[in-house]
Amino acid sequence: MTDFPALLPLPQNVLAGSGRLVLPATIGVYTGDGGQTWLTKSLQRFTEILTGKTGIEIKFKTVAPKKAVLTIAVGEGDYSLPQFGEDESYRLQVTGQKISITSATPHGVLHALQTLLQLVQVEDGVAYLPFVEIDDRPRFPWRGVKLDCVRHFIDLDTIKHLLDEMVRVKLNVLHLGLSNNQGFRVECKTFPKLYEEASNGYFYRQSELRNLITFAAERGVRIIPEFNMPGHSTCFLKAYPVLAAGKPPKSLQTTSGVFDDEMHPLSEATFTFIESFVAEMAALFPDPYWHFGGDEVTGKSWDQDKTIQQQARELGLVDNKAIQAHFTHRLLSILKRYGKIPIGWEEAAYGDIDPDTIIQSWMSTPNATHFSEHPMIISTGYYLDHFLKPENYYRNDPQADSRPSQTILGGEACIWTEVMDPSNLMVKISPNLAAIAERFWSSRDVTDIDDLYGRLHFPVTEEKIAGRVQTLRQLVAPMAYFFVLDRKENPIQTHEPLADLIHSLPPVSALSRTFEKSVEDFVAHGNEPVILQELLESWTSFGEDWAEVSETNPILSRFQTVADGLSKLAEVGLVALSARVEDRRLTKAEQGEADVVYASYVLPGGTPDLGGILEALKVRRESDLPLVLRQIKFSIAEPIRLLIDRAAS
């Protein structure tokens, strides 16, 4: 498929033909009985995106079958809300002068239209489609994003932007985290103090959420809520102290972390509250699935409460896991009375709970013993706030062990917002979200990393960011959990904007990928090193140039050491490149200089699994290097180290 358009996620079956269909200014469309509101709106969005992509105004017009360029055939059914497990497959054909889309459901048609948009190409002011036949379907039915709306409030426009990006890569679940230690984010009429006293003024009106649910449903995306219980619940306890175990908190938490604020797990007042709360929220969120949290319950407030300990003994609950399991049983019975299918984080499975409860992993692998009976959603290895490279997410398969495939519903990429807000969220998650989306949709044997990179869209650097600042943003990435290294002296406040330069750094860039691939090709195949040499030479003066740029800007001056590190890395990289070109080994002095540079500026990033990330964080916490060097990763450090190692051997 030479010069064939880049499709992402990669369809299951693609048969490329020879020839093309030139798109007329007005495309005749036939939709059978037609008139479906969802289809009319879908085609309107399609033409808007198509016009933006091509610069050519193209319209649709309903016509008789014989005159149609585009024919859409879809099965009958209720198109109001997407449902879990629906048939999302589609068949797309572009042959002769015809485009045909066939699907059993509207959501298959929506996926076909997204593929069609990716197929459109422009040449000499003319838009056209290549001849092709595509049969496609998702590998997993649950392909989602968990969006934390609490630690930093995410406005509706940003959520809609995220939804449009999800649709582009065929994700179909938006899981909204709406309560946590730092606030409650929904207008609640039964318990108004939740948003009046426990939101810092940042919450969504119920009318706004209904509109958002409709907006998502029209695009084939389901919205499910998460309300955390019994832990991560400071917002509930601040608004209604009667719910607290032990002494209730006087204020919301304003920083990230795991806190000991927990609901009283055995009080009838707690379950009376939950019953009324669920009754209202279940009506607001029509999807049958409901996430109750259940993670990171420390139990310390339970240990210190004599009443809870006495009740636990009377009920035969031997430890906090048993207490939490008892609480969860009662919570699940309430959820089921209101027609909800419960989902909990993996800690919820440590106790003896109903086997039909869906468990969402975040630390463990799917075949962990305590998950054996449960259907699962996999988020282990899909945390977008770890700021890894796309291949780290791509190589992480939801079904990476021997667990039966039918128990894996799919996966969710997680967006935790300690260091993300509307100003940087899309930059921070691109292009990794697309890599994860392909892992959830495409066949398991689709694993070519170079091919993936050729189809990814990298974040676009703002044009107003000039010169060296723009380049630094493309060569340096944030370290996972970098904010904890400065938590005591300068904690990130969840209600304040993210102003430091580190918050604008994407996890990967087109420039860093170009450099990495050029090094790999030079080392493996002896490719011409012209690009490498030009890039390295252009970075050797980075430190000096940065000093001029940052002289009057304290935000930039904090990164002077980083700029100096880029210069030093470029210098030792040039020496190693020259040695390879001259077919000689590095001298001991040259090797020693390279080692000094790495010891002075570069810390290990750790393996991409959670254990490796936490180990690297421990090393960085104990390091004597300046704080800013402990908070970032040089994207060029590993490729340059490869050059050095090859030149030294």
XYZ file of C-alpha atoms in Angstrom:
649
model
C 0.000 0.000 0.000
C 2.615 2.524 -1.101
C 1.440 6.125 -0.515
C -1.796 4.782 0.955
C -3.308 7.131 3.554
C -2.283 6.546 7.170
C -5.159 4.929 9.045
C -5.324 4.861 12.835
C -6.432 2.659 14.426
C -5.406 0.182 11.766
C -8.482 -1.667 10.430
C -8.769 -5.430 10.665
C -8.827 -5.981 6.894
C -7.796 -3.544 4.162
C -7.727 -4.355 0.452
C -6.289 -1.445 -1.513
C -7.339 -1.077 -5.129
C -5.825 0.827 -8.034
C -7.556 4.057 -8.901
C -9.227 6.939 -7.156
C -12.594 8.602 -6.745
C -12.548 12.396 -7.086
C -14.987 13.976 -4.638
C -17.488 16.356 -6.235
C -18.428 19.632 -4.542
C -21.841 18.137 -3.759
C -21.961 14.470 -2.812
C -25.247 12.718 -3.425
C -26.089 10.487 -0.465
C -28.718 7.788 -0.067
C -29.513 6.395 3.392
C -32.398 4.019 2.772
C -35.449 5.166 4.682
C -33.241 8.063 5.779
C -34.209 10.942 7.970
C -32.492 9.670 11.099
C -31.443 12.651 13.169
C -28.215 10.978 14.283
C -27.157 10.384 10.669
C -27.995 13.911 9.536
C -25.888 15.345 12.362
C -23.069 12.873 11.661
C -22.897 13.926 8.018
C -22.921 17.606 9.028
C -19.926 17.020 11.301
C -18.265 14.981 8.567
C -18.522 17.829 6.040
C -17.232 20.379 8.563
C -14.160 18.266 9.342
C -13.654 17.422 5.676
C -13.759 21.073 4.662
C -11.278 21.928 7.404
C -8.937 19.124 6.336
C -9.026 19.788 2.590
C -9.760 23.500 2.394
C -12.440 22.558 -0.122
C -16.115 23.105 0.671
C -17.923 19.818 0.143
C -21.613 19.297 0.852
C -24.020 16.362 1.043
C -27.374 16.184 -0.703
C -29.988 13.456 -0.284
C -30.700 11.808 -3.638
C -32.275 8.695 -5.138
C -30.203 5.465 -4.994
C -29.105 5.542 -8.642
C -27.719 9.082 -8.303
C -25.934 8.494 -4.998
C -22.164 8.707 -4.648
C -22.394 7.693 -0.985
C -24.762 4.923 0.097
C -25.235 4.151 3.789
C -27.051 1.002 4.882
C -27.652 0.571 8.609
C -29.749 -1.889 10.605
C -32.847 -0.935 12.506
C -32.774 -0.184 16.221
C -32.846 2.367 19.020
C -30.288 5.047 18.173
C -30.778 7.274 21.230
C -27.877 6.025 23.379
C -24.922 3.754 22.611
C -24.891 0.500 24.568
C -22.038 -1.702 25.735
C -21.487 -4.705 23.485
C -23.220 -3.323 20.402
C -22.021 -4.469 16.998
C -19.566 -1.744 15.940
C -18.305 -3.480 12.809
C -18.580 -1.863 9.401
C -17.788 -2.441 5.758
C -16.489 0.450 3.662
C -15.996 0.274 -0.103
C -14.695 2.902 -2.504
C -14.935 1.571 -6.041
C -15.683 3.146 -9.399
C -17.726 6.245 -8.670
C -19.358 4.909 -5.515
C -18.763 4.909 -1.760
C -20.756 2.418 0.288
C -20.958 1.985 4.048
C -22.721 -0.985 5.617
C -23.182 -1.594 9.340
C -25.622 -3.226 11.716
C -25.659 -0.164 14.000
C -25.186 3.612 13.796
C -21.942 3.314 15.694
C -20.412 1.177 12.989
C -21.411 3.894 10.511
C -19.763 6.534 12.709
C -16.530 4.522 12.730
C -16.722 4.126 8.934
C -17.081 7.895 8.511
C -13.967 8.448 10.627
C -12.047 5.996 8.463
C -13.378 7.749 5.379
C -12.068 11.079 6.680
C -8.603 9.559 7.109
C -8.709 8.211 3.556
C -9.352 11.608 1.951
C -6.320 13.096 0.201
C -5.798 16.389 -1.643
C -3.723 16.946 -4.750
C -3.645 20.153 -6.829
C -6.748 21.466 -5.095
C -8.723 18.274 -5.742
C -9.985 15.976 -2.967
C -10.099 12.272 -3.720
C -10.377 8.815 -2.173
C -8.288 5.791 -3.108
C -10.180 2.696 -4.229
C -10.353 0.379 -1.240
C -12.391 -2.273 0.540
C -12.294 -2.312 4.355
C -13.885 -4.774 6.740
C -13.365 -3.595 10.277
C -14.434 -4.283 13.835
C -12.993 -3.583 17.291
C -10.967 -6.136 19.207
C -12.454 -5.033 22.542
C -15.933 -3.602 23.183
C -14.796 -1.316 26.060
C -12.310 1.277 24.811
C -12.261 4.188 27.152
C -10.676 7.184 28.799
C -10.804 7.896 32.533
C -10.775 11.683 32.995
C -10.157 13.049 36.482
C -12.272 16.217 36.692
C -11.423 16.963 40.328
C -7.736 17.575 40.978
C -7.906 20.224 38.299
C -11.351 21.116 37.034
C -11.784 20.371 33.332
C -14.226 22.682 31.587
C -16.870 21.413 29.191
C -15.207 22.802 26.058
C -12.045 20.831 26.846
C -14.088 17.684 27.513
C -15.801 18.121 24.145
C -12.417 18.557 22.479
C -11.314 15.331 24.149
C -14.497 13.581 22.975
C -13.832 14.604 19.379
C -10.305 13.219 19.634
C -11.662 9.996 21.129
C -14.089 9.638 18.215
C -11.248 10.143 15.727
C -9.434 7.090 17.130
C -12.619 5.059 17.771
C -12.739 5.141 21.572
C -16.240 4.715 22.969
C -16.321 5.273 26.765
C -15.662 8.482 28.711
C -15.369 7.683 32.423
C -15.641 10.921 34.419
C -14.121 11.121 37.898
C -16.516 13.504 39.648
C -15.670 13.269 43.354
C -12.436 13.082 45.301
C -10.540 14.579 48.202
C -10.190 17.906 46.399
C -13.813 18.511 45.462
C -17.220 17.430 44.220
C -18.108 18.362 40.635
C -21.849 17.816 40.101
C -24.898 19.857 41.028
C -26.763 17.638 43.507
C -30.244 18.770 44.482
C -30.771 16.170 47.193
C -27.534 17.142 48.955
C -26.773 20.713 47.800
C -23.873 21.209 50.210
C -21.842 18.869 48.001
C -21.509 21.524 45.322
C -22.162 24.605 47.460
C -19.491 23.859 50.098
C -17.271 21.142 48.600
C -16.546 22.258 45.030
C -14.572 25.520 45.342
C -17.156 26.840 42.900
C -16.111 24.411 40.151
C -18.931 22.045 39.214
C -21.196 21.038 36.346
C -24.882 21.920 36.309
C -27.132 18.945 35.687
C -28.379 20.581 32.493
C -24.769 20.856 31.294
C -24.145 17.178 31.982
C -27.313 16.152 30.142
C -26.153 18.163 27.143
C -22.689 16.586 27.398
C -24.177 13.084 27.522
C -26.187 13.873 24.377
C -23.107 15.394 22.693
C -21.147 12.208 23.424
C -23.975 9.850 22.455
C -24.320 11.508 19.050
C -20.674 10.573 18.510
C -21.091 6.997 19.759
C -19.470 7.575 23.161
C -20.955 6.449 26.477
C -20.412 8.549 29.616
C -20.190 6.803 32.977
C -19.680 8.549 36.343
C -17.302 7.691 39.154
C -18.158 8.692 42.720
C -15.477 7.451 45.140
C -16.533 5.506 48.239
C -15.498 4.829 50.974
C -12.033 6.392 50.436
C -11.018 9.423 48.378
C -14.096 10.972 49.950
C -13.052 14.217 51.667
C -15.617 16.144 49.601
C -18.515 14.065 50.987
C -17.246 14.362 54.563
C -16.610 18.100 54.336
C -20.178 18.711 53.133
C -21.846 16.170 55.434
C -19.680 15.448 58.517
C -22.107 12.776 59.771
C -20.662 10.481 57.078
C -17.122 10.585 58.474
C -15.251 7.900 60.318
C -13.608 9.606 63.248
C -13.096 13.345 63.149
C -14.507 14.920 59.949
C -12.213 17.127 57.816
C -12.630 20.879 58.191
C -11.645 21.604 54.589
C -11.057 20.010 51.219
C -7.595 18.754 50.339
C -5.784 21.204 48.050
C -2.886 19.000 46.971
C -2.600 15.491 45.582
C -1.974 12.381 47.621
C -3.614 9.572 49.565
C -5.427 10.823 52.650
C -7.095 9.135 55.599
C -10.496 10.796 55.176
C -12.935 7.903 54.853
C -16.645 7.277 55.181
C -18.002 5.509 58.230
C -18.336 2.017 56.703
C -20.867 0.552 59.148
C -23.186 3.451 59.997
C -26.804 3.331 58.838
C -26.596 7.082 58.266
C -23.946 6.421 55.590
C -26.154 4.008 53.672
C -29.241 6.191 53.992
C -27.213 8.989 52.421
C -25.859 6.717 49.666
C -29.361 5.451 48.820
C -30.702 8.963 48.233
C -27.531 10.084 46.459
C -27.567 7.145 44.055
C -31.276 7.670 43.355
C -30.620 11.179 42.026
C -27.360 10.487 40.183
C -28.657 7.271 38.593
C -31.390 9.291 36.931
C -28.886 11.888 35.721
C -26.493 9.364 34.149
C -28.516 6.971 31.946
C -25.718 4.499 31.149
C -26.200 1.310 33.205
C -22.563 1.269 34.399
C -21.459 3.093 37.581
C -17.945 3.337 39.011
C -17.787 3.419 42.810
C -13.998 3.801 43.235
C -13.002 1.641 46.198
C -9.252 2.247 45.882
C -6.531 3.400 48.277
C -8.553 3.008 51.486
C -5.989 3.335 54.283
C -8.407 2.348 57.068
C -6.542 4.521 59.594
C -9.654 6.457 60.523
C -11.435 3.137 61.063
C -8.636 1.867 63.294
C -8.910 4.970 65.485
C -12.704 4.887 65.806
C -13.725 2.739 68.816
C -17.343 2.520 67.653
C -16.299 1.113 64.258
C -13.973 -1.398 65.906
C -16.726 -2.555 68.263
C -19.223 -2.931 65.402
C -16.654 -4.827 63.345
C -16.100 -7.331 66.139
C -19.840 -7.855 66.503
C -20.128 -8.506 62.751
C -17.138 -10.834 62.692
C -15.094 -8.501 60.460
C -11.498 -9.364 61.276
C -9.631 -6.581 59.485
C -10.058 -3.503 57.304
C -10.304 -5.554 54.123
C -13.265 -7.364 55.620
C -14.785 -4.052 56.747
C -14.403 -2.615 53.254
C -15.885 -5.758 51.680
C -18.900 -5.444 54.017
C -19.316 -1.788 52.994
C -18.956 -2.687 49.311
C -21.609 -5.429 49.560
C -24.135 -2.926 50.854
C -23.128 -0.290 48.303
C -23.475 -2.786 45.445
C -26.937 -3.805 46.588
C -28.014 -0.148 46.428
C -26.512 0.330 42.970
C -28.234 -2.787 41.662
C -31.608 -1.640 43.005
C -31.244 1.388 40.731
C -30.309 -0.717 37.723
C -26.594 -0.006 37.808
C -23.785 -2.427 36.952
C -20.954 -1.693 39.418
C -17.294 -1.113 38.577
C -14.544 -0.746 41.178
C -10.791 -0.269 41.204
C -8.779 -3.395 41.891
C -8.598 -2.984 45.679
C -12.358 -3.530 45.768
C -11.722 -7.169 44.793
C -9.525 -7.925 47.806
C -12.618 -8.757 49.833
C -15.276 -11.333 49.054
C -17.573 -9.357 46.717
C -19.998 -10.401 43.996
C -18.135 -12.045 41.085
C -20.129 -10.076 38.506
C -18.639 -6.816 39.808
C -16.358 -5.383 37.129
C -12.821 -4.732 38.348
C -10.591 -2.054 36.841
C -6.883 -2.815 37.235
C -4.339 -0.057 37.734
C -1.395 -1.760 39.475
C -1.699 -5.484 38.854
C -1.749 -7.764 35.835
C -5.121 -9.247 34.836
C -4.294 -12.762 36.045
C -3.779 -11.725 39.675
C -5.459 -14.277 41.947
C -7.994 -11.890 43.486
C -9.353 -10.994 40.021
C -10.021 -14.571 38.955
C -13.814 -14.426 38.925
C -14.340 -10.869 37.743
C -14.823 -9.296 34.327
C -12.104 -6.699 33.896
C -11.216 -3.325 32.434
C -7.446 -2.917 32.100
C -5.739 0.353 32.997
C -2.443 -1.114 34.220
C 0.219 0.457 32.001
C -2.140 2.992 30.411
C -1.607 6.016 32.676
C -1.148 9.025 30.417
C 0.285 11.070 33.296
C 3.340 8.780 33.279
C 4.412 10.663 30.131
C 5.976 7.637 28.470
C 6.780 7.195 24.793
C 4.076 5.765 22.513
C 5.808 2.397 22.150
C 5.652 1.835 25.925
C 1.862 2.018 25.840
C 1.619 0.226 22.491
C 3.561 -2.833 23.631
C 1.333 -3.183 26.687
C -1.434 -5.571 25.650
C -4.660 -5.770 27.711
C -4.541 -9.548 27.356
C -0.861 -9.975 28.071
C -1.206 -13.189 30.035
C -3.155 -16.430 30.004
C -6.442 -14.989 31.261
C -9.449 -16.022 29.091
C -10.182 -13.299 26.544
C -13.914 -13.221 27.274
C -13.287 -11.830 30.778
C -11.328 -8.840 29.469
C -13.924 -6.250 28.458
C -11.251 -3.851 27.216
C -9.224 -1.016 28.659
C -9.110 2.615 29.655
C -6.370 5.198 29.306
C -6.247 7.246 32.512
C -5.861 11.023 32.645
C -5.114 12.071 36.220
C -5.033 15.843 36.489
C -2.558 16.688 39.245
C -0.436 18.334 36.521
C -3.008 18.684 33.758
C -5.681 21.316 33.271
C -7.505 22.764 30.245
C -4.389 24.691 29.208
C -2.218 21.620 28.595
C -4.370 18.477 28.660
C -4.442 17.785 24.928
C -0.691 18.406 24.594
C 0.050 16.048 27.477
C -1.992 13.119 26.137
C -0.982 13.336 22.458
C 0.009 11.180 20.643
C -0.085 8.487 23.349
C -3.868 8.333 23.465
C -3.932 7.329 19.800
C -1.343 4.587 20.374
C -3.461 3.150 23.196
C -6.614 3.422 21.087
C -5.030 1.273 18.385
C -4.034 -1.302 20.994
C -7.702 -1.523 22.058
C -9.116 -1.654 18.505
C -6.695 -3.389 16.145
C -5.584 -7.011 15.980
C -3.168 -8.255 18.603
C -0.523 -8.948 15.956
C -0.415 -5.275 14.882
C 2.814 -4.374 16.694
C 5.163 -2.550 14.286
C 6.475 0.470 16.210
C 7.987 2.258 13.202
C 4.732 1.853 11.302
C 2.818 3.255 14.286
C 5.051 6.320 14.451
C 4.449 6.936 10.755
C 0.719 7.191 11.422
C 0.732 9.227 14.658
C -0.058 12.934 14.851
C 2.278 14.768 17.214
C 1.231 17.805 19.267
C 1.701 21.024 17.363
C 3.882 23.599 19.106
C 2.272 27.003 19.392
C 3.732 29.415 16.850
C 3.922 32.190 19.444
C 6.541 30.172 21.355
C 9.765 31.228 19.719
C 13.222 29.826 19.110
C 14.953 27.929 21.878
C 11.846 27.640 24.070
C 10.039 25.853 21.273
C 13.001 23.531 20.700
C 13.426 22.733 24.386
C 9.775 21.704 24.582
C 10.504 19.153 21.867
C 13.665 17.725 23.454
C 12.663 17.471 27.110
C 9.745 15.576 28.663
C 8.342 15.548 32.198
C 9.113 12.648 34.518
C 6.193 10.629 35.876
C 5.074 12.044 39.262
C 7.663 14.831 39.016
C 5.476 17.029 41.231
C 6.022 14.895 44.342
C 9.719 15.847 44.393
C 8.772 19.390 45.343
C 5.581 18.637 47.249
C 6.696 19.982 50.647
C 8.406 23.182 49.514
C 6.192 24.098 46.560
C 3.101 21.879 46.356
C 0.885 22.109 43.309
C -2.465 23.525 44.390
C -5.362 21.879 42.613
C -7.291 25.144 42.265
C -4.413 27.146 40.789
C -3.364 27.368 37.103
C -0.302 25.447 35.946
C 2.184 28.170 34.997
C 5.622 26.527 35.094
C 7.303 25.625 31.801
C 7.358 21.947 32.803
C 3.572 21.856 32.455
C 3.808 22.675 28.751
C 6.243 19.854 27.910
C 4.707 17.084 25.759
C 5.704 13.463 26.451
C 7.179 13.075 22.955
C 7.612 15.236 19.864
C 8.177 14.798 16.158
C 11.675 16.268 16.549
C 12.727 13.909 19.343
C 11.364 10.955 17.367
C 13.207 12.062 14.209
C 16.453 12.278 16.161
C 15.965 8.901 17.844
C 15.126 7.159 14.555
C 18.075 8.797 12.789
C 20.442 7.501 15.455
C 18.962 3.997 15.249
C 19.260 3.931 11.457
C 22.814 5.296 11.533
C 23.960 2.728 14.094
C 22.145 -0.211 12.512
C 22.551 0.540 8.811
C 25.253 3.188 8.473
C 22.834 5.771 7.049
C 24.248 9.170 6.127
C 24.660 11.167 9.371
C 23.942 14.583 7.830
C 20.697 15.170 9.744
C 22.252 13.962 12.987
C 25.247 16.221 12.631
C 23.140 19.265 11.786
C 20.850 18.723 14.757
C 23.648 18.116 17.232
C 25.613 21.144 16.011
C 22.518 23.346 16.339
C 22.093 22.303 19.982
C 25.663 22.852 21.192
C 24.996 26.548 21.891
C 21.691 25.862 23.635
C 22.902 26.893 27.100
C 24.336 30.227 25.955
C 21.278 31.052 23.883
C 18.949 30.157 26.760
C 20.783 32.499 29.114
C 19.917 35.388 26.796
C 16.297 34.316 26.408
C 15.701 33.772 30.125
C 17.605 36.729 31.523
C 14.428 38.555 32.558
C 12.077 35.580 32.843
C 12.158 33.588 36.120
C 10.001 30.802 34.670
C 12.581 30.201 31.942
C 15.624 30.794 34.146
C 14.661 27.742 36.245
C 15.456 25.685 33.128
C 18.962 27.092 32.581
C 20.508 23.869 33.913
C 18.357 21.882 31.486
C 19.512 24.052 28.583
C 23.125 23.577 29.688
C 22.517 19.826 29.780
C 21.208 19.857 26.206
C 24.391 21.646 25.099
C 26.651 19.166 26.884
C 24.736 16.155 25.542
C 24.971 17.551 22.022
C 28.717 18.081 22.401
C 29.475 14.519 23.540
C 27.039 13.239 20.929
C 28.979 15.046 18.198
C 32.229 13.530 19.424
C 30.709 10.025 19.369
C 29.219 10.600 15.921
C 32.576 11.760 14.561
C 34.285 8.712 16.025
C 31.802 6.408 14.298
C 32.173 8.238 10.982
C 35.979 8.050 11.280
C 35.689 4.347 12.206
C 37.608 4.774 15.447
C 36.940 4.160 19.103
C 36.396 6.919 21.623
C 39.513 7.721 23.601
C 39.460 7.228 27.368
C 39.313 11.002 27.766
C 36.318 11.281 25.426
C 34.566 8.405 27.174
C 35.315 9.988 30.534
C 33.882 13.343 29.429
C 30.686 11.649 28.264
C 30.364 9.846 31.605
C 30.797 13.136 33.473
C 28.053 14.785 31.396
C 25.615 11.961 32.075
C 26.458 11.928 35.783
C 25.964 15.702 35.953
C 22.701 16.006 34.050
C 20.938 12.686 33.380
C 19.032 10.471 35.795
C 17.476 7.096 34.973
C 13.912 7.126 33.706
C 13.163 3.611 34.908
C 11.283 0.842 33.164
C 7.793 1.802 31.957
C 5.947 -0.432 34.425
C 4.725 1.089 37.690
C 7.457 -0.589 39.729
C 10.168 0.801 37.478
C 8.653 4.274 37.558
C 8.488 4.285 41.353
C 12.071 2.997 41.613
C 13.294 5.792 39.314
C 11.306 8.270 41.402
C 13.086 6.996 44.521
C 16.477 7.490 42.842
C 15.506 10.997 41.803
C 14.240 11.835 45.270
C 17.608 10.849 46.750
C 19.735 12.539 44.065
C 21.775 15.673 44.739
C 21.155 17.083 41.250
C 19.134 20.305 40.930
C 15.378 19.854 41.291
C 14.579 20.671 37.683
C 16.929 17.914 36.421
C 15.202 15.428 38.713
C 11.800 16.422 37.310
C 12.520 15.964 33.598
C 13.834 13.461 31.062
C 16.112 14.440 28.177
C 14.463 12.839 25.152
C 17.815 12.790 23.363
C 19.776 11.195 26.222
C 19.129 7.550 25.315
C 19.869 7.946 21.577
C 23.094 9.830 22.339
C 24.065 7.164 24.864
C 23.574 4.599 22.092
C 25.977 6.579 19.881
C 28.511 6.770 22.709
C 28.303 3.068 23.537
C 28.778 2.060 19.914
C 31.671 4.466 19.496
C 33.306 3.104 22.642
C 33.060 -0.561 21.642
